[in-house]
mmCIF file of C-alpha atoms and ligand atoms in Angstrom:
data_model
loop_
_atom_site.group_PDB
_atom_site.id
_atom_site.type_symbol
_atom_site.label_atom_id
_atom_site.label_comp_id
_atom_site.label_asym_id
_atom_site.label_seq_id
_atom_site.Cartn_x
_atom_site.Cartn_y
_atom_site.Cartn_z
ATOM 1 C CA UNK A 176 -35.506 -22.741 39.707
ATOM 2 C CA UNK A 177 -33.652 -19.471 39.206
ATOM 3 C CA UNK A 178 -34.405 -16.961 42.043
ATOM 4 C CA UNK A 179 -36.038 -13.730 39.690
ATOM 5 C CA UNK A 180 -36.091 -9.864 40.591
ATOM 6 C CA UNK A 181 -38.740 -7.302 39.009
ATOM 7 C CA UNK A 182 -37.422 -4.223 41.129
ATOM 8 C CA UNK A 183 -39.812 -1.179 40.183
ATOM 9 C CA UNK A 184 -37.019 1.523 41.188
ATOM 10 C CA UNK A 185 -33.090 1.876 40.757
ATOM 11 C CA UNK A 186 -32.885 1.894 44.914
ATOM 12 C CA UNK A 187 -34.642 -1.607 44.836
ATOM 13 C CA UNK A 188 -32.216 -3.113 42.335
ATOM 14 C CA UNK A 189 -29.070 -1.413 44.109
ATOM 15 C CA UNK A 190 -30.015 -3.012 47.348
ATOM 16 C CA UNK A 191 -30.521 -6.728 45.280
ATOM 17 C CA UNK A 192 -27.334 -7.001 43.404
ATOM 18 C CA UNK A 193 -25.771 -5.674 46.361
ATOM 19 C CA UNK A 194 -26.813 -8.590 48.302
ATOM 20 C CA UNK A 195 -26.654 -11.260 46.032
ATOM 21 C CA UNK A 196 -24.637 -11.798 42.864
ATOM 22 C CA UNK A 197 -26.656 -11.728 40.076
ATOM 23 C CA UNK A 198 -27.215 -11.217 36.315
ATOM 24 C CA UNK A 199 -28.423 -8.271 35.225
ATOM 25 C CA UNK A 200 -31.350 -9.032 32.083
ATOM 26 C CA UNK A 201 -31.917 -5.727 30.449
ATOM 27 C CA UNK A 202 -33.271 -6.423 26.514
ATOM 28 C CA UNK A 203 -31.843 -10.130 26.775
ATOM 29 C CA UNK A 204 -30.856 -10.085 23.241
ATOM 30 C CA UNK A 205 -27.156 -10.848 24.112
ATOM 31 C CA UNK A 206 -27.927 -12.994 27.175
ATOM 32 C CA UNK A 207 -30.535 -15.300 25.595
ATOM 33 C CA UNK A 208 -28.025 -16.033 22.992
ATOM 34 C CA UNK A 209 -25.246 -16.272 25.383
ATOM 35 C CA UNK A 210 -26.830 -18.424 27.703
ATOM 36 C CA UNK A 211 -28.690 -21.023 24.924
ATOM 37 C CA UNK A 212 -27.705 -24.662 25.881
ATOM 38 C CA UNK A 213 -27.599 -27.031 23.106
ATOM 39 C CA UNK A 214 -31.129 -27.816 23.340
ATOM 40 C CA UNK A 215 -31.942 -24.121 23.164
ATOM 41 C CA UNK A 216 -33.168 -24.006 26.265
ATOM 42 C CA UNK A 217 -32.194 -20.883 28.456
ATOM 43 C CA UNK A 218 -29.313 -22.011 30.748
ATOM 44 C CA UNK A 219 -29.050 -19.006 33.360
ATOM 45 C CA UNK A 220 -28.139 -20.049 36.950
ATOM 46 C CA UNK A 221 -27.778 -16.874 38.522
ATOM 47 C CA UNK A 222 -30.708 -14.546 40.344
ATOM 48 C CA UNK A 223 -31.873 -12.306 37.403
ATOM 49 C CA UNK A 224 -32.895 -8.890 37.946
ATOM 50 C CA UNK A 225 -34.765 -7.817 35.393
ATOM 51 C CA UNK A 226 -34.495 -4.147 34.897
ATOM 52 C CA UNK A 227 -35.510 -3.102 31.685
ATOM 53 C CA UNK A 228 -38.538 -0.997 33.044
ATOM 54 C CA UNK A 229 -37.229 0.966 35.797
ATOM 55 C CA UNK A 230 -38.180 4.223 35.040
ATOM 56 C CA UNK A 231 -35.193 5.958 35.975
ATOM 57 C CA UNK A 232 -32.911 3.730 33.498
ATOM 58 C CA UNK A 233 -35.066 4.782 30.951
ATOM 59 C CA UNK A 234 -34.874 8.605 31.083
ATOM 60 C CA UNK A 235 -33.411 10.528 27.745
ATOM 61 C CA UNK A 236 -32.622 14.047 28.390
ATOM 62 C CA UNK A 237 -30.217 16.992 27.308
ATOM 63 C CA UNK A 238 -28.495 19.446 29.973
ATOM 64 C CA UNK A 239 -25.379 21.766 29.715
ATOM 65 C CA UNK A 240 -25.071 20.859 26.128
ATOM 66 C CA UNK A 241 -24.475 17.070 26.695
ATOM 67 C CA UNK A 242 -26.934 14.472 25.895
ATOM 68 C CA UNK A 243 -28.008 11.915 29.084
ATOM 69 C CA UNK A 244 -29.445 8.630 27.727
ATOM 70 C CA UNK A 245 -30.745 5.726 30.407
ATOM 71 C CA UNK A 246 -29.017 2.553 29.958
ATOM 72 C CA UNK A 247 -32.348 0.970 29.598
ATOM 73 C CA UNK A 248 -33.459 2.933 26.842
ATOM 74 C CA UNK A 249 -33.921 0.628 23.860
ATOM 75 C CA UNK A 250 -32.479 1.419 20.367
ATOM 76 C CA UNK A 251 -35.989 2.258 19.036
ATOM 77 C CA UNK A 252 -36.333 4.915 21.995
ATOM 78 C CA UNK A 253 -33.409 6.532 21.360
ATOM 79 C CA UNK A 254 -34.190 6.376 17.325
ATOM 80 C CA UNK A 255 -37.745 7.965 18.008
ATOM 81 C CA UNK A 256 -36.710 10.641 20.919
ATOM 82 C CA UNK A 257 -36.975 14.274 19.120
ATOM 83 C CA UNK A 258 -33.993 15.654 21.409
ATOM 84 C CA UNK A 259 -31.625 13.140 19.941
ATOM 85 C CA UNK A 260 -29.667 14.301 17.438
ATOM 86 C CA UNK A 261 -29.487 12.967 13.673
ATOM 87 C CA UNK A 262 -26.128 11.634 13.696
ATOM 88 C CA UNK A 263 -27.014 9.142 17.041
ATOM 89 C CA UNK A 264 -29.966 7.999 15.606
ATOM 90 C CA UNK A 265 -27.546 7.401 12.269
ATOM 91 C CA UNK A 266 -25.797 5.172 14.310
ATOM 92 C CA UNK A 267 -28.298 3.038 16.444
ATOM 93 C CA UNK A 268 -30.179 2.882 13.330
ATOM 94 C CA UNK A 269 -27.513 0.431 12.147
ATOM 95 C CA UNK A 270 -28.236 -2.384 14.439
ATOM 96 C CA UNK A 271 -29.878 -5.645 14.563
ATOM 97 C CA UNK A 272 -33.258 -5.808 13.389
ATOM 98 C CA UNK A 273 -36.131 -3.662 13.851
ATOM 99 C CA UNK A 274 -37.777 -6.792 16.661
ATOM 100 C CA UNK A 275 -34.244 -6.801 18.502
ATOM 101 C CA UNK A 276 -34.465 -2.657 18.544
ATOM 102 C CA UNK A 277 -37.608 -3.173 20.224
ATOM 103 C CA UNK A 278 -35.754 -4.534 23.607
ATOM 104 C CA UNK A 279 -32.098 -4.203 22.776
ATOM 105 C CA UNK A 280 -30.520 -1.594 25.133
ATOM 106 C CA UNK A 281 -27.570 1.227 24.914
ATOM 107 C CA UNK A 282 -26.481 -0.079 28.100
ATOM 108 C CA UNK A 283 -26.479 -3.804 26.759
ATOM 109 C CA UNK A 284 -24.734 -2.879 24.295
ATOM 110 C CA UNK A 285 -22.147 -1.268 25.858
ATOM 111 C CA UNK A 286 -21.911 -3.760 29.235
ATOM 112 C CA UNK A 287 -21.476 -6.688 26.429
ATOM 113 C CA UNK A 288 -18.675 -4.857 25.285
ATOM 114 C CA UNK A 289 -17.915 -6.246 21.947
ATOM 115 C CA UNK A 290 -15.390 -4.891 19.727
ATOM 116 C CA UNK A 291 -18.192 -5.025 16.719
ATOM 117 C CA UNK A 292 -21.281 -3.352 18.958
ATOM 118 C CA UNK A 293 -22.256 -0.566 16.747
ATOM 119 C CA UNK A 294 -22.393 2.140 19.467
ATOM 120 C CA UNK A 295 -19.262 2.086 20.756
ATOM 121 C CA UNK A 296 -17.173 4.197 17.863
ATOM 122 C CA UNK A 297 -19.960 6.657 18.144
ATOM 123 C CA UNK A 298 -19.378 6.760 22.346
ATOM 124 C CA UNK A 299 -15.525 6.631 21.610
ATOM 125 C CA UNK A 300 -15.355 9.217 19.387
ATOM 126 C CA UNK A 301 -17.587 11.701 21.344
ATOM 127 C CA UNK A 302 -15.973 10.849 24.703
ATOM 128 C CA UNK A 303 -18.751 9.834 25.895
ATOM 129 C CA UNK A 304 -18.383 8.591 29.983
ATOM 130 C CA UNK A 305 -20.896 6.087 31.808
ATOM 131 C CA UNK A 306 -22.311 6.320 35.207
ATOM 132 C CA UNK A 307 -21.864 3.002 37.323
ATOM 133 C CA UNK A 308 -23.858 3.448 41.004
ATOM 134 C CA UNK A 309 -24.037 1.110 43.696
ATOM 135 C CA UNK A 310 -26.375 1.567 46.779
ATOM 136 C CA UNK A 311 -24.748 4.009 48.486
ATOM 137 C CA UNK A 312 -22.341 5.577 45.945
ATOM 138 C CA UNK A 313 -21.381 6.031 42.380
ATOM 139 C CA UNK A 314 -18.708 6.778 39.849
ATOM 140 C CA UNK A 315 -17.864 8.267 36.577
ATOM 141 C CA UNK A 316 -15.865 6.477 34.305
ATOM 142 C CA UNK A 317 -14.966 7.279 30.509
ATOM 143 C CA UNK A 318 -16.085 4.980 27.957
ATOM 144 C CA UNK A 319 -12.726 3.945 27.051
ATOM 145 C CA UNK A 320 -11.249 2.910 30.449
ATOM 146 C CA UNK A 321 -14.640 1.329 30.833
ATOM 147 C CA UNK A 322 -13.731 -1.507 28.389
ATOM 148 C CA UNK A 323 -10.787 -3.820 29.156
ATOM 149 C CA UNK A 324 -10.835 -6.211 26.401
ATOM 150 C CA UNK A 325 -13.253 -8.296 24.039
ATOM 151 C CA UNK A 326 -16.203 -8.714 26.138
ATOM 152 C CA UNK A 327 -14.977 -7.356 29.461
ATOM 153 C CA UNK A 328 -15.114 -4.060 31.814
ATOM 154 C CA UNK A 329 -14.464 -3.120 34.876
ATOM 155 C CA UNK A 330 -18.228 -2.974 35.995
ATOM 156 C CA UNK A 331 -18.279 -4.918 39.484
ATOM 157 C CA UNK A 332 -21.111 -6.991 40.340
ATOM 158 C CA UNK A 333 -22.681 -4.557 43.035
ATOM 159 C CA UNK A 334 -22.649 -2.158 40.354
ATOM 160 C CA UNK A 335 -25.397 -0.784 37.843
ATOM 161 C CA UNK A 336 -24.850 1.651 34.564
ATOM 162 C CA UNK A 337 -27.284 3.678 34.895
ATOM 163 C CA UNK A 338 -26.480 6.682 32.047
ATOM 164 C CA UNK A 339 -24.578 7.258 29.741
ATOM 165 C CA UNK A 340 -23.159 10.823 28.942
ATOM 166 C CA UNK A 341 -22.945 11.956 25.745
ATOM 167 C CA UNK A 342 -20.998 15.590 25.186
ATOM 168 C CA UNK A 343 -23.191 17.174 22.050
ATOM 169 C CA UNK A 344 -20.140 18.999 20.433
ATOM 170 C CA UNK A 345 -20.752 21.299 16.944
ATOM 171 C CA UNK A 346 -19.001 19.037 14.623
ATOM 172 C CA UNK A 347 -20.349 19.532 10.873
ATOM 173 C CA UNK A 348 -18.366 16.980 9.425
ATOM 174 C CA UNK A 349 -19.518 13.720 10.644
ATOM 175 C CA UNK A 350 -19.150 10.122 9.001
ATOM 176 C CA UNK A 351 -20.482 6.448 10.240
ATOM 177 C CA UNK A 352 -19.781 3.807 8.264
ATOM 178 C CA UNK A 353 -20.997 0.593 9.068
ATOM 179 C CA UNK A 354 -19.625 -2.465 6.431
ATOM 180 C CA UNK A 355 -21.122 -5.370 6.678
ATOM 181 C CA UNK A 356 -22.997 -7.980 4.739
ATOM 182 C CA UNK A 357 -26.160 -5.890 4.610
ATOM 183 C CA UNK A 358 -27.259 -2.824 6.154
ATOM 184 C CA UNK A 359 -28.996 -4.148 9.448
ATOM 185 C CA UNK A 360 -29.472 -7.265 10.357
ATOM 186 C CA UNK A 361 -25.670 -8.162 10.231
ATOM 187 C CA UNK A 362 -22.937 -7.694 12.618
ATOM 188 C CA UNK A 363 -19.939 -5.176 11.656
ATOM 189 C CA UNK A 364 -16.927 -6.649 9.510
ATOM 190 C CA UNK A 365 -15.960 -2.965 10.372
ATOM 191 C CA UNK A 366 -16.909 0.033 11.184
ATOM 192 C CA UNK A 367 -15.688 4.241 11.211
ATOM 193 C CA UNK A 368 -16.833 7.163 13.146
ATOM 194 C CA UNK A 369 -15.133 9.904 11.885
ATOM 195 C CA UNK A 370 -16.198 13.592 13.406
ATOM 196 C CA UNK A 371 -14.762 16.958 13.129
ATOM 197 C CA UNK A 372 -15.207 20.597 13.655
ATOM 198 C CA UNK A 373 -14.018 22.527 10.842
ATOM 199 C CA UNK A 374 -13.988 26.244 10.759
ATOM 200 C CA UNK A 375 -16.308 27.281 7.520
ATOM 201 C CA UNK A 376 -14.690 30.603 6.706
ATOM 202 C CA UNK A 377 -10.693 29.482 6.764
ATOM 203 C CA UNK A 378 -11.421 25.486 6.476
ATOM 204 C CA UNK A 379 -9.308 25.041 9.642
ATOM 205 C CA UNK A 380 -9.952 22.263 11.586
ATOM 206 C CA UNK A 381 -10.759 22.995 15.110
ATOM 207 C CA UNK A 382 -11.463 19.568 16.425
ATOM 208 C CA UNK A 383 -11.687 15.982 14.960
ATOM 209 C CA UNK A 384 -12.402 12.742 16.786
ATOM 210 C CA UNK A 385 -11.390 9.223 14.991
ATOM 211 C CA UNK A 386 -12.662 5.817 15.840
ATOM 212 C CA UNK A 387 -12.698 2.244 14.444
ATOM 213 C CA UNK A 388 -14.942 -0.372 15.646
ATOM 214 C CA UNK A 389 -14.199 -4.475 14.912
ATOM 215 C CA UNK A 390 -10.317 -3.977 13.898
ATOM 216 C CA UNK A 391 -8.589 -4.632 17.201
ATOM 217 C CA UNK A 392 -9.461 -6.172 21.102
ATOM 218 C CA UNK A 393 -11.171 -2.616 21.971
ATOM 219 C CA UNK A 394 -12.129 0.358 20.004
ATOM 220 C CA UNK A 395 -9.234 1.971 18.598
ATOM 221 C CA UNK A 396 -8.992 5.768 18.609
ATOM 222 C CA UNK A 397 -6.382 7.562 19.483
ATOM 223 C CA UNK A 398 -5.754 11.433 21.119
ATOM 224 C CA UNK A 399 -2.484 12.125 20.321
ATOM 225 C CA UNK A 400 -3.245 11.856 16.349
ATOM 226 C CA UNK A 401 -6.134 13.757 17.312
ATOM 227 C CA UNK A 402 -4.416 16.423 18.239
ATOM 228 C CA UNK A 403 -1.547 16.027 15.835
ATOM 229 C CA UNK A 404 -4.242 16.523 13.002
ATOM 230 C CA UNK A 405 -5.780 19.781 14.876
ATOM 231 C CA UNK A 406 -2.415 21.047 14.950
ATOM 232 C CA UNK A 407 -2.247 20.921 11.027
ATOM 233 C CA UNK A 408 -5.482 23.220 11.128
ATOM 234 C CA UNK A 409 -5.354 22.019 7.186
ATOM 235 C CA UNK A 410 -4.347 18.573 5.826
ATOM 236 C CA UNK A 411 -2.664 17.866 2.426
ATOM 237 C CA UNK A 412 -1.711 14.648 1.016
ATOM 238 C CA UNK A 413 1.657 14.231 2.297
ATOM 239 C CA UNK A 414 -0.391 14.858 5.993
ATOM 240 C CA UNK A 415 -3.382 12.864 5.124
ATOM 241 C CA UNK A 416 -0.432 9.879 4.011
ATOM 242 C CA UNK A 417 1.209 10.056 7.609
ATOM 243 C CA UNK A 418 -1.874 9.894 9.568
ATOM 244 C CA UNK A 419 -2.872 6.909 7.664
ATOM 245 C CA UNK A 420 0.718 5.380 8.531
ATOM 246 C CA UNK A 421 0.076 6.196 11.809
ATOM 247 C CA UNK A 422 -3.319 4.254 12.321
ATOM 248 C CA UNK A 423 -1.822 1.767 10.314
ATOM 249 C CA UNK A 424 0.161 0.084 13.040
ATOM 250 C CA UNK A 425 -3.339 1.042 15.626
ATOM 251 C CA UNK A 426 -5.349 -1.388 13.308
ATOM 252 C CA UNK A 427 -5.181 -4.922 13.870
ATOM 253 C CA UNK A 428 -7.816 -6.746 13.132
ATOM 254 C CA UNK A 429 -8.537 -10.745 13.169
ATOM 255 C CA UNK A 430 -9.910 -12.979 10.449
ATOM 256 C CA UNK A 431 -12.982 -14.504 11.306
ATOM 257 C CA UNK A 432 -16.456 -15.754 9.831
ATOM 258 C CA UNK A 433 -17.310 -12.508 9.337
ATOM 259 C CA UNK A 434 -14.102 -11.045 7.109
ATOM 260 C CA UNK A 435 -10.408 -11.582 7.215
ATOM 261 C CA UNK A 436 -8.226 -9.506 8.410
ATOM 262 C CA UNK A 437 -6.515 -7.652 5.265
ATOM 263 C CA UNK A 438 -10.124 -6.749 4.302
ATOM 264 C CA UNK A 439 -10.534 -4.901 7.447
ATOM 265 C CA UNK A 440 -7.686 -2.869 7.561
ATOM 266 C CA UNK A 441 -7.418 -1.847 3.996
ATOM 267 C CA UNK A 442 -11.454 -0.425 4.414
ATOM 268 C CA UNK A 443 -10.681 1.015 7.470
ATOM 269 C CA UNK A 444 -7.955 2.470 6.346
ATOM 270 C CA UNK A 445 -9.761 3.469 2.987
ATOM 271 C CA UNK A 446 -12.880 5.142 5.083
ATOM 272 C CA UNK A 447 -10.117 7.169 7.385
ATOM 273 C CA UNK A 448 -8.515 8.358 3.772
ATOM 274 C CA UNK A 449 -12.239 9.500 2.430
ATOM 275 C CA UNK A 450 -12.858 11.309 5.732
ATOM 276 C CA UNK A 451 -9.832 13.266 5.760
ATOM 277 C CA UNK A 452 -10.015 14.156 2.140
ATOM 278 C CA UNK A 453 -13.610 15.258 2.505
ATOM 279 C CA UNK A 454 -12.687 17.948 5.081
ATOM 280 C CA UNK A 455 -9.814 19.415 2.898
HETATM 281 C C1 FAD B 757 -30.282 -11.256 16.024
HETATM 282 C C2 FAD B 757 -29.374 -10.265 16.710
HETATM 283 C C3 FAD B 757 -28.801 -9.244 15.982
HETATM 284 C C4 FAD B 757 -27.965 -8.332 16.597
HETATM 285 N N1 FAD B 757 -27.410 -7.338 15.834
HETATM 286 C C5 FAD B 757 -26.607 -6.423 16.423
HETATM 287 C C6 FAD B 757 -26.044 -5.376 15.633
HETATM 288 O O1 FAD B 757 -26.289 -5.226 14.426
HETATM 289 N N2 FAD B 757 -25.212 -4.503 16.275
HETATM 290 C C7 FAD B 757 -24.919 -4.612 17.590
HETATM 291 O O2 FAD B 757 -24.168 -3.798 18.106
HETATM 292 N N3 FAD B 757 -25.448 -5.591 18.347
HETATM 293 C C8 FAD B 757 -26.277 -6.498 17.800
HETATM 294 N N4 FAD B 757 -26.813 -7.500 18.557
HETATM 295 C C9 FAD B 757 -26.439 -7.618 19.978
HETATM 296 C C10 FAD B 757 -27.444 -7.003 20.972
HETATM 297 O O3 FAD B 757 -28.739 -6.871 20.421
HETATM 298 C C11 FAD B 757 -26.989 -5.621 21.475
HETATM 299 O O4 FAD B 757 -25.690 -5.712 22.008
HETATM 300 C C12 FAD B 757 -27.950 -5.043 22.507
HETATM 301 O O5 FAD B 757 -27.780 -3.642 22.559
HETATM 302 C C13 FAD B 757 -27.797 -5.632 23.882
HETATM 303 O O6 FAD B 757 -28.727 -4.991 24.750
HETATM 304 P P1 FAD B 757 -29.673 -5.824 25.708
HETATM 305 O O7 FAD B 757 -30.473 -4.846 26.484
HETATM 306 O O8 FAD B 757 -30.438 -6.848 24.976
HETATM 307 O O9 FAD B 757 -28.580 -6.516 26.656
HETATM 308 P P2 FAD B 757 -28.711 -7.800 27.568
HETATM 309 O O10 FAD B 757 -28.646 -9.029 26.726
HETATM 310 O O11 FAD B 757 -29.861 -7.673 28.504
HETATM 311 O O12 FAD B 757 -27.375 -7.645 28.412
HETATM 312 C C14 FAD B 757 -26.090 -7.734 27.808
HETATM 313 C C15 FAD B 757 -25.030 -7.710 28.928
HETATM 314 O O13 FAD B 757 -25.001 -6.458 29.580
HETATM 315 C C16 FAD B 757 -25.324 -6.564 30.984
HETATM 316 N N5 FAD B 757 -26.149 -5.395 31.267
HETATM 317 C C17 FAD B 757 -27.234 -4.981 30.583
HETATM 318 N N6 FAD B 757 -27.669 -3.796 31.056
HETATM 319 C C18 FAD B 757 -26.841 -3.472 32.075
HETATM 320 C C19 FAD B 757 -26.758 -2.344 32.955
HETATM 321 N N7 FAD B 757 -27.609 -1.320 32.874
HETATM 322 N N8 FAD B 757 -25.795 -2.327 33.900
HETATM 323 C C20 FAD B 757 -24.904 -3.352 33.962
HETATM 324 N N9 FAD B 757 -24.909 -4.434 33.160
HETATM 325 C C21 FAD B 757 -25.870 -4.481 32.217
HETATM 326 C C22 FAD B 757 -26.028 -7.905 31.108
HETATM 327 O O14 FAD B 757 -25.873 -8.462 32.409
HETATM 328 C C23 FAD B 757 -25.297 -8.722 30.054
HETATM 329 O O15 FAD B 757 -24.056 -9.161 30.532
HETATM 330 C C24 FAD B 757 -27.675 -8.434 17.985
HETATM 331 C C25 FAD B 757 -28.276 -9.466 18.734
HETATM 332 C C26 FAD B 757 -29.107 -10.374 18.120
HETATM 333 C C27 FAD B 757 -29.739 -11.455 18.935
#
């Protein structure tokens, strides 16, 4: 029999895992897949702590301009909270299946750490960061140091996430593309965050965050084209053409069930080209 944990508080669970080391069941959609034996029977051998209802993983709430979601709030939370803003629900939106929404978490999503979960271009591209607290002490750590590789992060096993902090920044150009078989219901073959702040009397653009989901090990975006771009303030097609080049050799993606490789990185690249012309 697996020992099982229903802590009612955060304290309760932070003084459990850091005693024992155990598996932490939020929604379960991505463990009860993970762990299915052959005979579909669950196959978990650790103490689970089941902490999808502790109140303070849960919370949703904005402060200082930046957006706080628990890591236990489910995608259908975070789609019907009025202080979220359109272009998160956009994304969220996206995933799995209205059931799955239902007890999928943010924080699931983001401690599976998949190259294809659909939040993370959205998290990369606003910077988000991610609380991780242990009894006694916790840390801040930005989303993109957070993951290491395809399904891994530097979480340690004493550790909970318990937010995640989302900076709400005035961009008015904002794209999500999601391509994949269908519109839910299927992982990503791909996907694009594209955001920027462009200045509506001159057109200059003032800030603009880029992010690719599914087309290399982690999320790829990078600051330095970032910035390069920003320090156009306007983009023509000879600039458009070099940042393309540039994320060219930043996008390499794998063949798979799901789509092969070429597929990926001409779309990706095609969805960066659309963005960039749309803000010219
Ligand atoms: C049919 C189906 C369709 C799906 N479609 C999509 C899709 O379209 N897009 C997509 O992105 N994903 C999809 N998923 C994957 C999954 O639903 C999401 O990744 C989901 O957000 C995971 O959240 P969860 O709460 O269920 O995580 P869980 O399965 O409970 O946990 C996942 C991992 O994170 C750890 N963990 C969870 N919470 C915490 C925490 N607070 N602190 C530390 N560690 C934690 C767990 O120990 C585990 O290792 C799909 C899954 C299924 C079964």
């Amino acid at each position: 029999m697996v020992e099982t944990y229903i802590p009612k508080f955060l304290d309760e669970a932070l003084e459990i895992v850091s005693k024992r080391d155990s598996l932490l069941f939020a929604g379960g959609s991505d463990l009860m897949i993970k762990n299915k034996s052959w005979t579909g029977d669950l196959n978990i051998t650790k103490p689970t702590v089941f902490i999808a209802d502790i109140p303070e993983l849960k919370e949703i709430f904005i402060e200082d301009n930046t957006l706080y979601i628990g890591a236990c709030a489910t995608i259908d939370e975070i789609m019907e909270s009025d202080i979220v803003p359109r272009y998160v629900k956009d994304v969220v939106e996206t995933m799995a299946s209205p059931a799955i929404r239902n007890t999928a978490t943010l924080g699931g999503n983001i401690c599976n750490s998949s190259p294809v979960a659909d939040s993370l271009p959205l998290l990369y591209a606003s910077e988000s960061s991610l609380v991780l607290e242990k009894k006694g002490s916790s840390r801040i750590v930005d989303i993109a140091d957070f993951i290491t590789s395809p399904g891994r992060n530097i979480i340690e096993g004493d550790e909970i996430l318990t937010k995640i902090i989302l900076p709400l920044n005035n961009f008015n150009k904002i794209l999500f593309k999601k391509v994949g078989t269908r519109n839910s219901i299927a992982l990503a073959k791909l996907s694009f965050m594209g955001m920027a702040d462009v200045d509506e009397n001159n057109n200059e653009i003032k800030d603009i965050r880029l992010s690719f989901g599914a087309v290399a090990p982690t999320i790829v975006k990078n600051k330095h084209i970032e910035q390069e771009i920003i320090s156009y303030k306007k983009l023509d097609e000879e600039k458009i053409s070099t940042i393309i080049n540039k994320y060219a050799s930043l996008i390499v993606p794998i063949t798979d069930q799901r789509s092969d490789k070429e597929y990926r990185k001409e779309v990706a690249l095609r969805l960066l080209e659309s963005f960039l012309k749309s803000l010219c």
